[in-house]
Coordinates of C-alpha atoms in Angstrom, one line a residue:
M1 CA -8.1 -7.2 8.0
L2 CA -10.5 -9.3 10.1
L3 CA -9.6 -12.5 12.0
L4 CA -11.4 -15.6 10.3
S5 CA -13.6 -17.5 12.5
L6 CA -12.7 -21.1 11.0
G7 CA -9.6 -23.0 10.9
I8 CA -7.5 -21.2 8.5
G9 CA -4.7 -24.0 8.7
Q10 CA -7.3 -26.3 6.7
V11 CA -8.1 -23.6 4.3
V12 CA -4.4 -22.6 3.7
A13 CA -3.2 -26.2 2.8
S14 CA -5.9 -26.2 0.0
E15 CA -4.5 -22.9 -1.4
D16 CA -2.9 -23.4 -4.6
G17 CA 0.5 -21.9 -4.9
W18 CA 0.4 -20.7 -1.2
A19 CA 4.0 -21.3 -0.1
A20 CA 5.0 -19.2 -3.5
K21 CA 2.7 -16.4 -2.8
V22 CA 4.1 -16.4 1.2
T23 CA 7.6 -16.3 -0.3
Q24 CA 7.1 -13.5 -2.6
A25 CA 5.0 -11.5 -0.1
L26 CA 8.0 -11.9 2.3
Q27 CA 10.6 -10.9 -0.1
T28 CA 8.7 -7.8 -1.0
A29 CA 8.5 -6.7 3.0
R30 CA 11.9 -7.6 3.4
G31 CA 12.9 -5.2 0.6
L32 CA 11.9 -2.2 2.4
P33 CA 14.9 -0.1 3.3
D34 CA 16.1 0.4 6.9
G35 CA 15.5 4.2 6.7
H36 CA 12.9 6.2 5.0
P37 CA 13.4 8.9 2.4
K38 CA 14.5 12.0 3.9
L39 CA 13.2 15.5 3.2
S40 CA 15.3 18.7 2.6
T41 CA 13.9 20.2 5.7
G42 CA 14.4 23.6 7.0
P43 CA 12.7 26.1 9.5
E44 CA 9.4 24.4 10.8
V45 CA 6.8 25.1 8.6
A46 CA 3.1 24.3 8.0
L47 CA 3.1 21.6 5.1
E48 CA -0.1 22.1 3.0
G49 CA -0.7 18.9 1.5
P50 CA -3.7 16.6 0.5
A51 CA -4.0 14.9 3.9
G52 CA -6.2 17.6 5.4
G53 CA -4.6 20.4 7.6
P54 CA -0.9 21.1 8.3
A55 CA 1.7 18.9 9.7
Q56 CA 4.7 20.4 11.5
I57 CA 8.1 19.0 10.8
G58 CA 11.6 19.6 10.3
R59 CA 14.3 21.4 12.5
S60 CA 15.7 24.8 11.6
I61 CA 18.9 24.1 9.3
P62 CA 20.6 27.8 8.2
D63 CA 21.0 28.7 4.9
R64 CA 18.7 25.9 3.4
D65 CA 16.3 26.4 0.9
V66 CA 12.8 25.2 1.9
P67 CA 10.3 24.5 -0.8
A68 CA 7.0 26.2 -0.4
H69 CA 5.1 23.1 -1.1
Y70 CA 5.4 19.5 -0.8
T71 CA 4.3 16.7 -3.4
R72 CA 2.0 13.9 -2.1
Q73 CA 4.9 11.7 -2.0
E74 CA 7.3 14.0 -0.2
L75 CA 4.2 14.5 2.4
L76 CA 4.0 10.8 2.9
D77 CA 7.7 10.6 3.4
A78 CA 7.4 13.3 6.0
L79 CA 4.4 11.5 7.7
F80 CA 6.1 8.2 7.8
L81 CA 9.2 9.8 9.5
E82 CA 6.9 11.4 12.1
L83 CA 5.0 8.1 12.6
R84 CA 8.4 6.4 13.3
D85 CA 9.6 9.0 15.8
A86 CA 6.1 9.6 17.6
D87 CA 6.5 10.3 21.2
S88 CA 3.0 9.2 22.0
L89 CA 0.2 7.1 21.3
R90 CA -2.4 9.8 20.5
N91 CA 0.3 11.6 18.2
A92 CA 0.9 8.4 16.5
Q93 CA -2.9 7.7 15.8
A94 CA -3.3 11.2 14.5
I95 CA -0.3 10.8 12.0
S96 CA -1.6 7.3 11.1
R97 CA -5.1 9.0 10.0
R98 CA -3.3 11.3 7.9
I99 CA -1.3 8.8 6.2
H100 CA -4.7 6.6 5.6
S101 CA -6.2 9.8 4.1
L102 CA -3.5 10.0 1.6
F103 CA -4.0 6.4 0.9
M104 CA -7.8 7.0 0.1
Q105 CA -7.2 9.7 -2.1
S106 CA -7.3 8.4 -5.8
G107 CA -7.5 11.8 -7.6
S108 CA -10.3 10.5 -9.8
H109 CA -14.2 11.2 -9.1
T110 CA -14.9 8.0 -11.0
L111 CA -12.5 6.0 -8.4
D112 CA -14.0 7.9 -5.6
L113 CA -17.5 6.7 -6.6
L114 CA -16.6 3.2 -6.9
M115 CA -15.0 3.1 -3.3
M116 CA -18.0 4.9 -2.0
R117 CA -20.0 1.9 -3.6
V118 CA -17.5 -0.7 -2.3
G119 CA -17.9 0.5 1.3
T120 CA -21.8 0.2 1.1
A121 CA -21.7 -3.3 -0.5
I122 CA -19.0 -4.5 2.4
D123 CA -21.6 -3.0 5.0
N124 CA -24.3 -5.1 3.5
K125 CA -22.0 -8.1 3.2
D126 CA -22.7 -8.0 -0.4
Y127 CA -18.8 -9.3 -1.1
G128 CA -19.6 -10.3 -4.6
L129 CA -20.5 -6.9 -5.7
A130 CA -17.6 -5.5 -3.7
L131 CA -15.2 -7.5 -5.7
D132 CA -16.9 -6.8 -8.8
L133 CA -16.6 -2.9 -7.9
L134 CA -13.0 -3.4 -6.9
D135 CA -11.8 -5.3 -10.1
A136 CA -12.9 -2.1 -11.8
V137 CA -11.1 0.0 -9.6
V138 CA -7.5 -1.7 -10.0
R139 CA -8.3 -2.1 -13.9
L140 CA -8.7 1.7 -13.9
D141 CA -5.7 2.6 -11.7
P142 CA -3.2 -0.3 -11.2
D143 CA -1.3 2.2 -8.9
Y144 CA -4.2 3.3 -6.5
V145 CA -2.9 1.6 -3.3
E146 CA -6.3 1.4 -1.6
G147 CA -7.9 -0.5 -4.2
W148 CA -5.7 -3.3 -3.7
N149 CA -5.9 -3.2 0.0
R150 CA -9.5 -3.0 0.2
R151 CA -9.7 -6.2 -2.4
A152 CA -7.4 -8.1 -0.1
T153 CA -9.5 -7.1 2.6
V154 CA -12.8 -8.6 1.0
H155 CA -10.9 -11.5 -0.2
F156 CA -9.9 -12.3 3.4
M157 CA -13.3 -12.0 4.6
K158 CA -14.2 -14.5 2.0
E159 CA -11.6 -16.8 3.3
D160 CA -9.9 -16.7 0.0
L161 CA -6.3 -16.2 1.4
G162 CA -4.4 -16.9 -1.9
R163 CA -6.1 -14.0 -3.6
S164 CA -5.7 -11.7 -0.6
L165 CA -2.2 -12.4 -0.3
A166 CA -1.7 -11.5 -3.9
D167 CA -3.4 -8.4 -3.4
I168 CA -1.3 -7.7 -0.2
E169 CA 1.9 -8.1 -2.7
Q170 CA 0.4 -5.6 -4.9
V171 CA -0.1 -3.2 -2.1
L172 CA 3.5 -3.4 -0.7
R173 CA 4.9 -3.2 -4.5
I174 CA 3.0 0.4 -4.5
E175 CA 3.7 1.3 -0.9
P176 CA 6.3 -0.9 1.0
R177 CA 5.4 1.0 4.4
H178 CA 1.8 0.1 4.2
F179 CA 1.3 -1.1 7.6
P180 CA -2.3 -2.1 7.5
A181 CA -1.7 -4.7 4.7
L182 CA 1.5 -6.1 6.5
S183 CA -0.6 -6.5 9.5
G184 CA -2.9 -8.3 7.6
F185 CA 0.0 -10.6 6.2
G186 CA 1.2 -11.2 9.6
M187 CA -2.2 -12.1 10.8
I188 CA -3.0 -14.6 7.9
L189 CA 0.7 -16.0 8.7
R190 CA -0.3 -16.4 12.5
Q191 CA -3.5 -18.2 11.7
A192 CA -1.8 -20.4 9.3
G193 CA 0.8 -21.6 12.0
E194 CA 3.6 -19.7 10.3
D195 CA 4.5 -18.1 13.8
E196 CA 8.2 -17.6 13.0
K197 CA 7.3 -15.9 9.8
A198 CA 4.5 -13.8 11.5
L199 CA 6.7 -12.5 14.0
E200 CA 9.0 -11.1 11.3
V201 CA 6.1 -9.5 9.7
F202 CA 4.9 -7.8 12.8
Q203 CA 8.4 -6.9 13.9
H204 CA 8.7 -5.1 10.6
V205 CA 5.4 -3.5 11.3
L206 CA 6.9 -2.0 14.4
S207 CA 9.9 -0.4 12.7
I208 CA 7.5 1.8 10.5
Y209 CA 4.9 2.4 13.3
P210 CA 6.6 1.7 16.6
L211 CA 3.4 2.5 18.9
L212 CA 0.9 0.3 17.0
E213 CA -0.6 -1.5 19.8
N214 CA -2.0 -4.4 17.9
A215 CA 1.3 -5.2 16.4
Q216 CA 2.9 -4.8 20.0
D217 CA 0.6 -7.3 21.3
A218 CA 0.9 -9.6 18.2
V219 CA 5.0 -9.4 18.8
T220 CA 4.8 -10.4 22.5
S221 CA 2.4 -13.2 22.2
L222 CA 4.3 -14.6 19.0
R223 CA 7.4 -14.4 21.1
E224 CA 5.9 -16.2 24.0
E225 CA 4.4 -18.9 21.7
L226 CA 7.8 -19.6 19.9
W227 CA 9.5 -19.7 23.4
G228 CA 7.2 -22.2 24.7
Q229 CA 7.5 -24.3 21.4
Y230 CA 11.4 -24.5 22.1
H231 CA 11.6 -24.9 25.8

């Protein structure tokens, strides 16, 4: 998500249903469980999955059957656990890239082609075409998380915050741990002057991705700003 160059407070004030959209998106974000789904792990093995390349996870557990292959969802769960527990920024960023590659995979040549055209349209700043293509993407597969996330980003770039929030809510419905969408939500709240809510969202991002530098910086600055308001 990109920062808006204009005064967002004025834009937000004119958005129909803004408060309701913020409340709904916050409720969706708050619904994330404290932990993540746990895998039945055994001896350390190379997981062959669609994210490209192996991921080493798990500790040796005697007499525990280990599936030869994990599903896409199980691999996502494993990667999110690794992301939460990563011991260095470099490792965290590598895990984050694998998660993003899983988000991008649609399983459809048609959707992949449409998303390529979306990328070209965005590069050319043809946001109208990008939205037309993304409308087709989410109609073809309402559970394809990156379609909603990309459309939320384009709406944000067009300063259409209400529609951006509505799409972020759809992203979180499909994948509550989607930290880029959560970060975008926090940015919108912060630019709108909703600092306490923005802090809550960014703290939530750090519970998923503790080493995400942008979220760390946001939490630090928001705490300082809120402290200054009340002291």
